[in-house]
Structure formats: structure tokens, C-alpha cells
Short mmCIF file of C-alpha atoms in Angstrom, two decimals:
data_model
loop_
_atom_site.label_atom_id
_atom_site.label_comp_id
_atom_site.label_asym_id
_atom_site.label_seq_id
_atom_site.Cartn_x
_atom_site.Cartn_y
_atom_site.Cartn_z
CA MET P 1 0.00 0.00 0.00
CA SER P 2 1.61 3.27 -1.12
CA ILE P 3 1.55 6.36 1.10
CA ASP P 4 1.86 9.84 -0.42
CA PHE P 5 4.20 12.18 1.53
CA PRO P 6 2.87 11.54 5.03
CA LEU P 7 5.71 13.50 6.67
CA LEU P 8 4.93 16.59 4.61
CA ASN P 9 1.32 16.52 5.77
CA CYS P 10 2.34 16.20 9.39
CA LEU P 11 5.01 18.91 9.18
CA ASN P 12 2.30 21.36 8.21
CA ALA P 13 0.41 20.53 11.41
CA PRO P 14 1.23 22.71 14.47
CA PHE P 15 2.77 21.28 17.62
CA VAL P 16 3.79 17.94 16.04
CA SER P 17 7.36 16.99 16.97
CA LEU P 18 9.78 15.31 14.61
CA PHE P 19 9.88 12.38 17.03
CA SER P 20 6.11 12.03 16.77
CA LEU P 21 6.34 12.06 12.99
CA ARG P 22 8.90 9.28 12.96
CA GLU P 23 6.92 7.32 15.54
CA ALA P 24 3.76 7.73 13.39
CA GLU P 25 5.62 6.44 10.34
CA GLY P 26 6.80 3.43 12.35
CA PHE P 27 3.24 2.64 13.41
CA LYS P 28 2.05 3.06 9.83
CA ASP P 29 4.74 0.64 8.53
CA GLN P 30 3.75 -1.93 11.15
CA GLY P 31 0.10 -1.46 10.17
CA ASN P 32 1.03 -2.05 6.53
CA ALA P 33 2.84 -5.27 7.45
CA PHE P 34 -0.18 -6.63 9.32
CA TYR P 35 -2.47 -5.53 6.49
CA VAL P 36 -0.40 -7.55 3.98
CA LYS P 37 -0.72 -10.57 6.31
CA LYS P 38 -4.52 -9.96 6.38
CA ASP P 39 -4.39 -9.42 10.13
CA TYR P 40 -6.75 -6.49 9.83
CA SER P 41 -7.46 -6.12 13.54
CA GLU P 42 -3.78 -5.55 14.33
CA ALA P 43 -3.39 -3.35 11.26
CA PHE P 44 -6.30 -1.23 12.57
CA ASN P 45 -4.60 -0.86 15.96
CA TYR P 46 -1.32 0.38 14.45
CA TYR P 47 -3.00 2.77 12.02
CA THR P 48 -4.89 4.19 14.99
CA LYS P 49 -1.59 4.72 16.82
CA ALA P 50 -0.22 6.44 13.74
CA ILE P 51 -3.27 8.77 13.65
CA ASP P 52 -2.90 9.53 17.37
CA ALA P 53 0.72 10.49 16.78
CA CYS P 54 -0.02 12.53 13.66
CA PRO P 55 -3.76 13.35 13.39
CA LYS P 56 -3.46 15.53 10.28
CA ASN P 57 -2.20 12.87 7.89
CA ALA P 58 -4.79 12.02 5.22
CA SER P 59 -3.14 8.75 4.19
CA TYR P 60 -3.25 7.37 7.75
CA TYR P 61 -7.04 7.83 7.77
CA GLY P 62 -7.15 6.34 4.28
CA ASN P 63 -5.20 3.27 5.39
CA ARG P 64 -7.41 2.78 8.44
CA ALA P 65 -10.49 3.18 6.23
CA ALA P 66 -9.18 0.42 3.95
CA THR P 67 -8.67 -1.82 6.99
CA LEU P 68 -12.16 -1.09 8.33
CA MET P 69 -13.59 -1.95 4.94
CA MET P 70 -11.86 -5.34 5.06
CA LEU P 71 -13.46 -5.81 8.50
CA CYS P 72 -16.86 -4.91 6.96
CA ARG P 73 -17.13 -1.90 9.29
CA PHE P 74 -18.23 0.39 6.48
CA ARG P 75 -19.79 3.15 8.57
CA GLU P 76 -16.57 3.69 10.48
CA ALA P 77 -14.61 3.37 7.24
CA LEU P 78 -16.82 6.08 5.71
CA VAL P 79 -15.97 8.47 8.54
CA ASP P 80 -12.24 7.89 8.10
CA SER P 81 -12.48 8.30 4.31
CA GLN P 82 -14.30 11.59 4.72
CA ARG P 83 -11.67 12.82 7.18
CA ALA P 84 -8.96 11.86 4.70
CA VAL P 85 -10.46 13.87 1.81
CA ARG P 86 -11.17 16.84 4.06
CA LEU P 87 -7.46 16.89 4.87
CA ASP P 88 -6.50 16.41 1.21
CA ASP P 89 -9.15 17.05 -1.44
CA CYS P 90 -6.87 15.62 -4.11
CA PHE P 91 -6.43 12.33 -2.23
CA MET P 92 -7.81 10.09 -4.96
CA LYS P 93 -7.81 6.85 -2.91
CA GLY P 94 -9.72 8.65 -0.18
CA HIS P 95 -12.50 9.65 -2.60
CA LEU P 96 -12.58 6.15 -4.07
CA ARG P 97 -12.89 4.54 -0.62
CA GLU P 98 -15.54 7.02 0.44
CA GLY P 99 -17.54 6.11 -2.68
CA LYS P 100 -17.18 2.41 -2.02
CA CYS P 101 -18.40 2.86 1.56
CA HIS P 102 -21.39 4.90 0.42
CA LEU P 103 -22.20 2.27 -2.19
CA SER P 104 -21.89 -0.66 0.20
CA LEU P 105 -24.20 1.16 2.63
CA GLY P 106 -26.74 1.77 -0.13
CA ASN P 107 -26.21 5.50 -0.72
CA ALA P 108 -25.65 5.21 -4.45
CA MET P 109 -26.17 8.91 -5.16
CA ALA P 110 -23.39 9.97 -2.77
CA ALA P 111 -21.20 7.15 -4.10
CA SER P 112 -21.69 8.39 -7.64
CA ARG P 113 -20.50 11.88 -6.65
CA CYS P 114 -17.34 10.42 -5.09
CA PHE P 115 -16.49 8.36 -8.15
CA GLN P 116 -17.13 11.37 -10.36
CA LYS P 117 -14.62 13.33 -8.27
CA VAL P 118 -12.02 10.61 -8.85
CA LEU P 119 -12.67 10.77 -12.61
CA GLU P 120 -12.18 14.52 -12.53
CA LEU P 121 -8.79 13.94 -10.93
CA GLU P 122 -7.94 11.01 -13.22
CA PRO P 123 -10.37 10.52 -16.15
CA SER P 124 -8.82 7.19 -17.15
CA ASN P 125 -9.19 5.58 -13.71
CA SER P 126 -10.77 2.23 -14.65
CA GLN P 127 -11.76 1.36 -11.07
CA ALA P 128 -13.69 4.61 -10.68
CA GLN P 129 -15.34 4.07 -14.07
CA GLN P 130 -16.57 0.59 -13.05
CA GLU P 131 -17.71 1.72 -9.61
CA HIS P 132 -19.58 4.63 -11.17
CA LYS P 133 -21.45 2.11 -13.38
CA ASN P 134 -22.23 0.03 -10.28
CA ALA P 135 -23.66 3.06 -8.49
CA THR P 136 -25.83 3.88 -11.52
CA ALA P 137 -27.08 0.27 -11.59
CA VAL P 138 -28.03 0.39 -7.89
CA LEU P 139 -30.00 3.60 -8.46
CA GLU P 140 -31.90 1.85 -11.26
CA TYR P 141 -32.64 -1.20 -9.08
CA GLU P 142 -33.97 1.15 -6.38
CA ARG P 143 -36.21 2.88 -8.90
CA MET P 144 -37.58 -0.41 -10.22
CA ALA P 145 -38.19 -1.74 -6.72
CA GLU P 146 -40.12 1.37 -5.74
CA LEU P 147 -42.40 1.08 -8.79
CA ASP P 148 -42.94 -2.65 -8.32
CA PHE P 149 -43.73 -2.21 -4.62
CA GLU P 150 -46.46 0.27 -5.53
CA LYS P 151 -47.81 -2.32 -8.00
CA ARG P 152 -47.63 -4.95 -5.21
CA ASP P 153 -45.39 -7.08 -7.42
CA PHE P 154 -43.31 -8.23 -4.46
CA ARG P 155 -41.43 -10.94 -6.34
CA LYS P 156 -39.93 -8.34 -8.66
CA VAL P 157 -38.99 -6.19 -5.66
CA VAL P 158 -37.13 -9.14 -4.12
CA TYR P 159 -35.33 -9.67 -7.44
CA SER P 160 -34.27 -6.00 -7.65
CA MET P 161 -33.11 -5.96 -4.04
CA ASP P 162 -31.05 -9.13 -4.55
CA LYS P 163 -29.36 -7.45 -7.51
CA ALA P 164 -28.80 -4.24 -5.54
CA LEU P 165 -27.40 -6.14 -2.55
CA GLY P 166 -24.92 -7.80 -4.87
CA LEU P 167 -23.36 -4.33 -5.21
CA ALA P 168 -24.39 -2.83 -1.85
CA SER P 169 -23.94 -5.81 0.42
CA THR P 170 -24.34 -4.09 3.81
CA CYS P 171 -27.31 -1.86 3.04
CA HIS P 172 -29.88 -2.46 5.80
CA ARG P 173 -32.50 -0.52 3.87
CA PHE P 174 -32.33 -2.92 0.92
CA LYS P 175 -32.34 -5.94 3.24
CA ILE P 176 -35.39 -4.65 5.11
CA LEU P 177 -37.33 -4.00 1.90
CA LYS P 178 -36.46 -7.50 0.68
CA ALA P 179 -37.50 -9.02 4.02
CA GLU P 180 -40.79 -7.10 4.06
CA CYS P 181 -41.63 -8.35 0.56
CA LEU P 182 -40.68 -11.91 1.51
CA ALA P 183 -43.14 -11.63 4.39
CA LEU P 184 -45.83 -10.29 2.06
CA LEU P 185 -45.16 -13.28 -0.21
CA GLY P 186 -45.64 -15.67 2.71
CA ARG P 187 -41.94 -16.63 2.83
CA TYR P 188 -41.78 -16.00 6.56
CA LEU P 189 -38.69 -18.04 7.47
CA GLU P 190 -36.57 -16.22 4.87
CA ALA P 191 -37.93 -12.84 5.99
CA GLN P 192 -37.24 -13.61 9.66
CA SER P 193 -33.72 -14.77 8.83
CA VAL P 194 -32.90 -11.44 7.15
CA ALA P 195 -34.42 -9.42 10.01
CA SER P 196 -32.64 -11.50 12.65
CA ASP P 197 -29.26 -10.96 10.94
CA ILE P 198 -29.79 -7.21 11.17
CA LEU P 199 -30.95 -7.36 14.79
CA ARG P 200 -27.81 -9.31 15.73
CA MET P 201 -25.79 -6.32 14.54
CA ASP P 202 -28.25 -3.68 15.73
CA SER P 203 -30.82 -4.78 18.31
CA THR P 204 -32.52 -1.37 18.22
CA ASN P 205 -33.23 -1.38 14.47
CA GLY P 206 -36.90 -0.39 14.24
CA ASP P 207 -37.27 -1.64 10.66
CA ALA P 208 -35.99 -5.11 11.54
CA LEU P 209 -38.25 -5.26 14.61
CA TYR P 210 -41.16 -4.32 12.37
CA VAL P 211 -40.39 -7.15 9.91
CA ARG P 212 -40.16 -9.69 12.75
CA GLY P 213 -43.54 -8.50 14.00
CA LEU P 214 -44.96 -8.61 10.47
CA CYS P 215 -43.96 -12.27 10.06
CA LEU P 216 -45.61 -13.20 13.37
CA TYR P 217 -48.70 -11.18 12.45
CA TYR P 218 -49.05 -12.97 9.11
CA GLU P 219 -48.58 -16.33 10.85
CA ASP P 220 -51.58 -15.48 13.07
CA CYS P 221 -49.42 -15.02 16.20
CA ILE P 222 -51.02 -11.65 16.82
CA ASP P 223 -50.12 -11.12 20.49
CA LYS P 224 -46.41 -11.72 19.85
CA ALA P 225 -46.57 -9.55 16.74
CA VAL P 226 -47.98 -6.63 18.72
CA GLN P 227 -45.05 -6.90 21.15
CA PHE P 228 -42.56 -6.43 18.28
CA PHE P 229 -44.53 -3.54 16.80
CA VAL P 230 -44.60 -1.81 20.19
CA GLN P 231 -40.84 -2.38 20.60
CA ALA P 232 -40.21 -0.97 17.12
CA LEU P 233 -42.20 2.15 18.04
CA ARG P 234 -40.12 2.55 21.21
CA MET P 235 -36.95 2.50 19.09
CA ALA P 236 -38.46 4.67 16.34
CA PRO P 237 -41.59 6.57 17.53
CA ASP P 238 -42.30 7.82 14.00
CA HIS P 239 -42.25 4.34 12.42
CA GLU P 240 -45.56 4.61 10.54
CA LYS P 241 -45.62 1.03 9.23
CA SER P 242 -45.30 -0.35 12.76
CA ARG P 243 -48.03 1.98 13.97
CA LEU P 244 -50.42 0.88 11.20
CA ALA P 245 -49.59 -2.83 11.60
CA CYS P 246 -50.06 -2.61 15.37
CA ARG P 247 -53.46 -0.96 14.92
CA ASN P 248 -54.54 -3.55 12.34
CA ALA P 249 -53.35 -6.45 14.50
CA LYS P 250 -55.30 -5.25 17.53
CA ALA P 251 -58.42 -4.50 15.46
CA LEU P 252 -58.26 -7.88 13.72
CA LYS P 253 -57.92 -9.78 16.97
CA ALA P 254 -60.77 -7.86 18.62
CA LYS P 255 -63.15 -8.28 15.67
CA LYS P 256 -62.39 -11.99 15.29
CA GLU P 257 -62.90 -12.64 19.01
CA GLU P 258 -66.16 -10.69 18.97
CA GLY P 259 -67.36 -12.79 16.02
CA ASN P 260 -66.42 -16.02 17.82
CA LYS P 261 -68.33 -14.89 20.91
CA VAL P 262 -71.62 -14.14 19.14
CA PHE P 263 -71.28 -17.37 17.12
CA LYS P 264 -71.09 -19.38 20.35
CA ASN P 265 -74.28 -17.59 21.43
CA SER P 266 -75.93 -18.74 18.15
CA ASN P 267 -76.26 -15.16 16.87
CA PHE P 268 -75.23 -16.20 13.37
CA GLU P 269 -76.28 -13.04 11.51
CA ALA P 270 -74.13 -10.91 13.82
CA ALA P 271 -71.24 -13.39 13.52
CA TYR P 272 -71.41 -13.21 9.72
CA ARG P 273 -71.28 -9.40 9.84
CA LEU P 274 -68.34 -9.33 12.28
CA TYR P 275 -66.29 -11.86 10.32
CA SER P 276 -66.95 -9.80 7.16
CA GLU P 277 -65.73 -6.64 8.93
CA ALA P 278 -62.61 -8.49 10.11
CA LEU P 279 -61.86 -9.61 6.55
CA ALA P 280 -61.87 -5.98 5.40
CA ILE P 281 -59.14 -4.91 7.87
CA ASP P 282 -56.05 -6.31 6.12
CA PRO P 283 -56.22 -8.27 2.84
CA ASN P 284 -52.50 -9.10 3.16
CA ASN P 285 -52.97 -11.26 6.27
CA ILE P 286 -53.40 -14.53 4.42
CA LYS P 287 -53.43 -17.03 7.29
CA THR P 288 -55.81 -15.09 9.54
CA ASN P 289 -58.10 -14.28 6.61
CA ALA P 290 -58.21 -17.96 5.65
CA LYS P 291 -59.52 -18.73 9.14
CA LEU P 292 -62.00 -15.88 8.93
CA TYR P 293 -63.35 -17.15 5.60
CA CYS P 294 -63.69 -20.64 7.04
CA ASN P 295 -65.47 -19.24 10.12
CA ARG P 296 -67.83 -17.29 7.90
CA GLY P 297 -68.40 -20.44 5.86
CA THR P 298 -69.43 -22.24 9.05
CA VAL P 299 -71.88 -19.41 9.75
CA GLY P 300 -73.24 -19.72 6.20
CA ALA P 301 -73.90 -23.42 6.77
CA LYS P 302 -75.70 -22.61 10.04
CA LEU P 303 -77.82 -20.06 8.16
CA ASN P 304 -78.72 -22.78 5.62
CA LYS P 305 -76.83 -21.01 2.85
CA PRO P 306 -74.66 -23.87 1.54
CA ASP P 307 -73.59 -22.17 -1.70
CA GLN P 308 -72.37 -19.16 0.25
CA ALA P 309 -70.59 -21.43 2.73
CA ILE P 310 -68.88 -23.33 -0.12
CA GLU P 311 -67.72 -20.05 -1.67
CA ASP P 312 -66.18 -18.89 1.62
CA CYS P 313 -64.44 -22.22 2.21
CA THR P 314 -63.07 -22.06 -1.34
CA SER P 315 -61.72 -18.57 -0.58
CA ALA P 316 -60.05 -19.96 2.55
CA ILE P 317 -58.43 -22.78 0.57
CA LYS P 318 -57.17 -20.36 -2.09
CA LEU P 319 -55.37 -18.46 0.66
CA ASP P 320 -54.10 -21.59 2.43
CA ASP P 321 -54.29 -24.83 0.45
CA THR P 322 -53.17 -26.83 3.51
CA TYR P 323 -56.13 -25.71 5.63
CA ILE P 324 -57.78 -29.04 6.55
CA LYS P 325 -60.69 -27.47 8.42
CA ALA P 326 -61.79 -25.56 5.31
CA TYR P 327 -61.74 -28.74 3.19
CA LEU P 328 -63.81 -30.56 5.81
CA ARG P 329 -66.35 -27.76 6.06
CA ARG P 330 -66.69 -27.49 2.28
CA ALA P 331 -67.00 -31.27 1.91
CA GLN P 332 -69.85 -31.33 4.42
CA CYS P 333 -71.62 -28.57 2.51
CA TYR P 334 -71.24 -30.56 -0.70
CA MET P 335 -72.75 -33.57 1.08
CA ASP P 336 -75.67 -31.43 2.26
CA ILE P 337 -76.54 -30.39 -1.31
CA GLU P 338 -75.81 -33.89 -2.68
CA GLN P 339 -72.77 -32.89 -4.77
CA TYR P 340 -71.04 -36.11 -3.82
CA GLU P 341 -68.22 -36.09 -6.40
CA GLU P 342 -66.98 -32.75 -5.02
CA ALA P 343 -67.34 -34.04 -1.46
CA VAL P 344 -65.30 -37.18 -2.28
CA ARG P 345 -62.58 -35.03 -3.85
CA ASP P 346 -62.29 -32.88 -0.71
CA TYR P 347 -62.34 -35.86 1.67
CA GLU P 348 -59.64 -37.57 -0.43
CA LYS P 349 -57.47 -34.46 -0.06
CA VAL P 350 -58.03 -34.49 3.70
CA TYR P 351 -57.30 -38.22 4.06
CA GLN P 352 -54.11 -37.94 1.99
CA THR P 353 -52.92 -35.25 4.39
CA GLU P 354 -54.12 -36.75 7.68
CA LYS P 355 -54.84 -40.48 7.61
CA THR P 356 -57.08 -40.69 10.69
CA LYS P 357 -59.96 -43.12 11.32
CA GLU P 358 -62.41 -40.24 11.34
CA HIS P 359 -61.24 -38.94 7.97
CA LYS P 360 -61.33 -42.46 6.51
CA HIS P 361 -64.92 -42.87 7.72
CA LEU P 362 -65.96 -39.54 6.19
CA LEU P 363 -64.37 -40.49 2.86
CA LYS P 364 -66.08 -43.92 2.79
CA THR P 365 -69.43 -42.32 3.62
CA ALA P 366 -69.04 -39.82 0.77
CA GLN P 367 -67.97 -42.58 -1.63
CA LEU P 368 -71.03 -44.63 -0.67
CA GLU P 369 -73.35 -41.67 -1.21
CA LEU P 370 -71.71 -41.06 -4.58
CA LYS P 371 -72.30 -44.69 -5.55
CA LYS P 372 -75.91 -44.47 -4.41
CA SER P 373 -76.45 -41.24 -6.31
CA LYS P 374 -75.51 -42.91 -9.58
CA ARG P 375 -78.31 -45.52 -9.26
CA LYS P 376 -81.97 -44.84 -9.86
CA ASP P 377 -83.28 -42.77 -6.99
CA TYR P 378 -86.39 -44.69 -6.05
CA TYR P 379 -87.41 -42.07 -3.54
CA LYS P 380 -87.43 -39.42 -6.26
CA VAL P 381 -89.26 -41.78 -8.64
CA LEU P 382 -92.11 -42.04 -6.14
CA GLY P 383 -91.76 -38.45 -4.99
CA VAL P 384 -91.23 -39.25 -1.29
CA GLY P 385 -88.56 -38.45 1.25
CA LYS P 386 -85.98 -40.97 2.46
CA ASN P 387 -87.79 -41.25 5.78
CA ALA P 388 -91.20 -41.95 4.21
CA THR P 389 -93.47 -44.42 6.03
CA GLU P 390 -94.95 -47.54 4.48
CA ASP P 391 -98.32 -45.82 4.08
CA GLU P 392 -96.72 -42.78 2.42
CA ILE P 393 -94.90 -45.06 -0.03
CA LYS P 394 -98.14 -46.87 -0.91
CA LYS P 395 -100.03 -43.64 -1.33
CA ALA P 396 -97.32 -42.21 -3.60
CA TYR P 397 -97.25 -45.39 -5.72
CA ARG P 398 -101.04 -45.41 -6.11
CA LYS P 399 -101.07 -41.79 -7.30
CA ARG P 400 -98.19 -42.06 -9.75
CA ALA P 401 -98.94 -45.54 -11.08
CA LEU P 402 -102.41 -44.41 -12.08
CA MET P 403 -100.93 -41.26 -13.62
CA HIS P 404 -98.48 -43.16 -15.82
CA HIS P 405 -100.39 -46.41 -16.59
CA PRO P 406 -100.15 -47.20 -20.34
CA ASP P 407 -103.95 -47.62 -20.69
CA ARG P 408 -104.42 -44.04 -19.59
CA HIS P 409 -102.34 -42.86 -22.54
CA SER P 410 -103.65 -45.20 -25.23
CA ALA P 411 -104.74 -42.26 -27.39
CA ALA P 412 -101.40 -40.45 -27.14
CA THR P 413 -98.62 -40.44 -29.72
CA PRO P 414 -96.27 -43.46 -29.82
CA GLU P 415 -93.49 -41.34 -28.29
CA VAL P 416 -95.62 -40.31 -25.32
CA GLN P 417 -96.89 -43.88 -24.86
CA LYS P 418 -93.30 -45.16 -24.74
CA GLU P 419 -92.23 -42.53 -22.21
CA GLU P 420 -95.24 -43.17 -19.95
CA GLU P 421 -94.68 -46.93 -20.10
CA LYS P 422 -91.07 -46.39 -19.00
CA LYS P 423 -92.20 -44.28 -16.07
CA PHE P 424 -94.85 -46.83 -15.15
CA LYS P 425 -92.22 -49.57 -14.98
CA GLU P 426 -89.96 -47.35 -12.84
CA MET P 427 -92.87 -46.82 -10.43
CA GLY P 428 -93.31 -50.56 -10.06
CA GLU P 429 -89.56 -51.10 -9.61
CA ALA P 430 -89.35 -48.38 -6.97
CA PHE P 431 -92.39 -49.69 -5.10
CA THR P 432 -91.06 -53.28 -5.20
CA VAL P 433 -87.88 -52.19 -3.42
CA LEU P 434 -89.19 -49.58 -1.00
CA SER P 435 -92.21 -51.58 0.14
CA ASP P 436 -90.05 -54.57 1.08
CA PRO P 437 -88.15 -53.89 4.36
CA LYS P 438 -85.20 -56.15 3.43
CA LYS P 439 -84.81 -54.75 -0.05
CA LYS P 440 -85.24 -51.20 1.23
CA THR P 441 -82.49 -51.76 3.80
CA ARG P 442 -80.13 -53.13 1.16
CA TYR P 443 -80.96 -50.22 -1.14
CA ASP P 444 -80.37 -47.65 1.61
CA CYS P 445 -77.01 -49.27 2.39
CA GLY P 446 -75.88 -48.84 -1.20
CA HIS P 447 -76.19 -52.41 -2.49
CA ASP P 448 -76.75 -52.60 -6.22
CA LEU P 449 -80.08 -54.45 -6.40
CA GLU P 450 -79.98 -54.60 -10.20
CA GLU P 451 -77.10 -57.08 -9.88
CA ASP P 452 -78.99 -59.21 -7.37
CA SER P 453 -81.00 -61.71 -9.41
CA ASN P 454 -82.68 -63.06 -6.29
CA ASN P 455 -84.29 -59.70 -5.68
CA MET P 456 -85.19 -58.38 -9.14
CA GLY P 457 -85.19 -61.37 -11.47
CA ASP P 458 -88.98 -61.85 -11.57
CA PHE P 459 -89.99 -58.18 -11.60
CA ASN P 460 -93.19 -57.33 -13.57
CA ALA P 461 -94.73 -53.85 -13.31
CA ASN P 462 -98.20 -55.01 -14.41
CA ASN P 463 -98.33 -57.76 -11.82
CA ILE P 464 -97.48 -55.24 -9.09
CA PHE P 465 -100.23 -52.94 -10.37
CA LYS P 466 -102.79 -55.77 -10.42
CA THR P 467 -101.76 -56.91 -6.97
CA PHE P 468 -102.09 -53.38 -5.61
CA PHE P 469 -105.39 -52.43 -7.32
CA GLY P 470 -106.89 -55.81 -8.10
CA GLY P 471 -107.67 -57.34 -11.53
CA PRO P 472 -110.60 -56.60 -13.85
CA ALA P 473 -112.86 -58.59 -11.51
CA GLY P 474 -112.35 -55.85 -8.99
CA GLY P 475 -114.20 -53.49 -11.30
CA PHE P 476 -111.28 -51.03 -11.86
CA SER P 477 -111.16 -49.16 -15.17
CA PHE P 478 -109.60 -45.89 -16.34
CA GLU P 479 -112.94 -44.88 -17.90
CA SER P 480 -114.61 -44.83 -14.50
CA ASN P 481 -111.60 -43.15 -12.87
CA HIS P 482 -110.86 -40.54 -15.53
CA SER P 483 -110.78 -37.77 -12.95
CA MET P 484 -107.66 -39.21 -11.26
#
């Protein structure tokens, strides 16, 4: 490391003895030796002794700045570089080091001015030319990040900050912006890691405390998050982001708890309103909002609004596709409205994630209902509910069998006759199964009766009709019952 006329600089300083000048040079030479050996701590100590002996020597400050830079103590190095150029405005290495410190700390505009000064002193300085390009690039990355943050394109912000940090490695501001965007992207572990690294170096950094709180807030650890926001405001009372996040966290917790309370009291309309108000507080809080959507979906089911409940559960799953409770709630809603394929799909997702006996039972039940739904629905054929009594089944058969009997439609077109005959046969088939306790039980349990020759092999719709109403000897005719 070359030193430019250190004795001349010191001789111009008042009250500096020749002995002190020689002693300072000795310390400087020892510092240089340790610097070459990469023992930067010892080099720093000897450069400091040299400065104490001769405090007006620009190169001593420049050498110590270089050492501090190797120790990654850029703020201290910046101070020494600035002292060096104040003592000697033509000290080119001093301006170059000052620029590098500014750039590493993220002040690209100041860095650019320093490198420009070097180029004024030496236009062909290749190092200054390259560093000036680096400073310009950092300014562009900052500009892009600012625009993308406003557009809420957080992935692009992270990309720009990674590029900027490649040139400004110790800039806390860039690291904080990257960490905040990682949190907004749901990459909480990465965001916390960045914030923790900063807090290890500076435990009072309000921005880093804010990011730690933000990660906890987005992970639905609201009480712990509030503690970090409050601590950040103690360190930086004007930290507006911490103030807003703290207010949102407290409001979100209060509104959610109020909704839970009225839900437990069966005041479902009020619960729906409160959960809706909570959802409007902070659209960025993905995990908490997923729970709120699921809670509101539960309310929708209680209010007998299954479509609305399904929509809310779907919104919850879009925010958190690992949210088992939302899948279970949606699956139950699908079961309630007899959309069994959708229910099976949700229960399969749940069982793949958590293979419990309960989840297996729910899946098998849904699969059974799906199988049953693909057969003829004898209850619908007769127009009765699944809990219909024997008398209700007979009454329904009597009404519909008479309505669809082929003789009643003998004057209709061939197409109509064919359709009515088909319906008549279905009536007889449905009545045969539902009027027989054993067959009805098998049908309700999902057995495929059409494959059971012992049950359906001798089925005849006309015989059932005759048995129910009696034959011609009984005096029945459609002419005498035309009003039916």
C-alpha cells in the first residue's frame, strides 16, 4: 500500500514533533505489514496509533479506512475516508474509498459523486469508471423496486433488491425491503432470517423489529406480533408502518374474538357481519383471513346457505391450500346439497394429508353416497322423502302408477306412450324395493339391487299394479276413474 508524503502533511500541522512524525511512520509501517498478512485487527490498531501520533495525515485515515472496509465496518470506514479527503481534497484513494463505503451502505447517489470526483482527478481511472457504473445500476434497481412495490409485485422487488445487494452488500434498507416483501409473499422463514441478521448487529433497528412482528402477524401469532410492533415504536416513535400494523393487529384480533363470541351464542347473523368486517381490515394477512373465511363459511352453513358457505371455504383454501378445516367444512356442505363427487374429492385431499380413522370414515361415507347417487333414486321416482313411512310409499305409488299407466295414454302419440310406459315400470320397480323392508335396507345401504338376481329377477310392473289395485274382476277401469 503506497503512502503519499505523510511527513509533509504532518510537518504542516502545528505542535507535532519530529519524534512524533517518525513514531507515526513506524506505526504506519507496522500497520502495513499486518495488512499484507490480512491481520486487519492488528493493522487497525497500528494505524490508529499512527493517527494519534499525527492526526493531520490524510493517508493514515485512508489506510485505516481500507482496513475497516476489510473488517466490513463500512460506517466507520466512511468516517475515516471523509476525514482523509477533508485533509487532502486531491487524495484520490480517499474519494474512491468514500464512494465504495457509500455504495456498500446503499447510498448510491453519494457514491456516484465520489467516483465522479475521482474521474475529474484522473479521467482514465478504470476502477472509478466501473464503480460509477455500479452506483448507476443500484440507483436503477432502487427505482424499479419502488415502482414494483407500488404495483404490489413483491417478487420483482425481491429480485431487484437481490441485484442491488450484490453491489451494496451491507445496506440495511435494501435488506429490510427485501424481508418485508418476503413476508408479504408468505416466505416468513426467509424474511425472519434477514431481520434476525440485522438485529444481531443492531438490536434497536426499528425496521428489523417491524419485519419480525410482520412475520408473526401474518402467521396469526397476533399477540407476539404486537409486542414487536410496540418495541419498534419505542426505538423509532415515527415508524408509521409499525403503527399501522399494530393498529390492524389489535383490530383484527378484537373483531375476530367478537365474532367467535356471538357465534357461540348462536347469533349467526351478527357473527357473519363481524367476520366480514374483520376480513376488510387487512387483505394481506393470508393465514388469519383464511380462518375468517372458514369461520364465515361455518356461519353460512348454520344459516342454511350452503352455496355461500362453499364459496367462503373455497376462498379460505385459495389463501391456504393446507387448511384441513376448510376442506372438511366445504366437503360437508357438498354432502348437504348432494354434490357427492366434489365431497369425495375434498375428503380424499383431507385423508391424503391426515390419515385418521375419522377422515377415513368420512371419505367412505361420501364414496357410498356417490355410488348411491348414480343408481336410480327410487325415492325421487315415487316423490317421497328418504324417511317416508310404508303408508306414504303406498299412497305415492297409487297416485303415480295411475298417472303413468299405459292404458291411460292409449290415445297419445307413440313417443308419449313409450315414455309413460317407461315411467310406469320405474314406479313398479321403486315400489317393489321400498315396500319390502329387506330390499329397502339393502338399497339404503348402497347395495346394487340390479345385480342381485334373487331380488329383481322376476320383476313385472303389471303384476305389481294388479296386486295393488286388483284385476278386472275388482271393477277397476280408467274410464270410471278418468278424474284421477
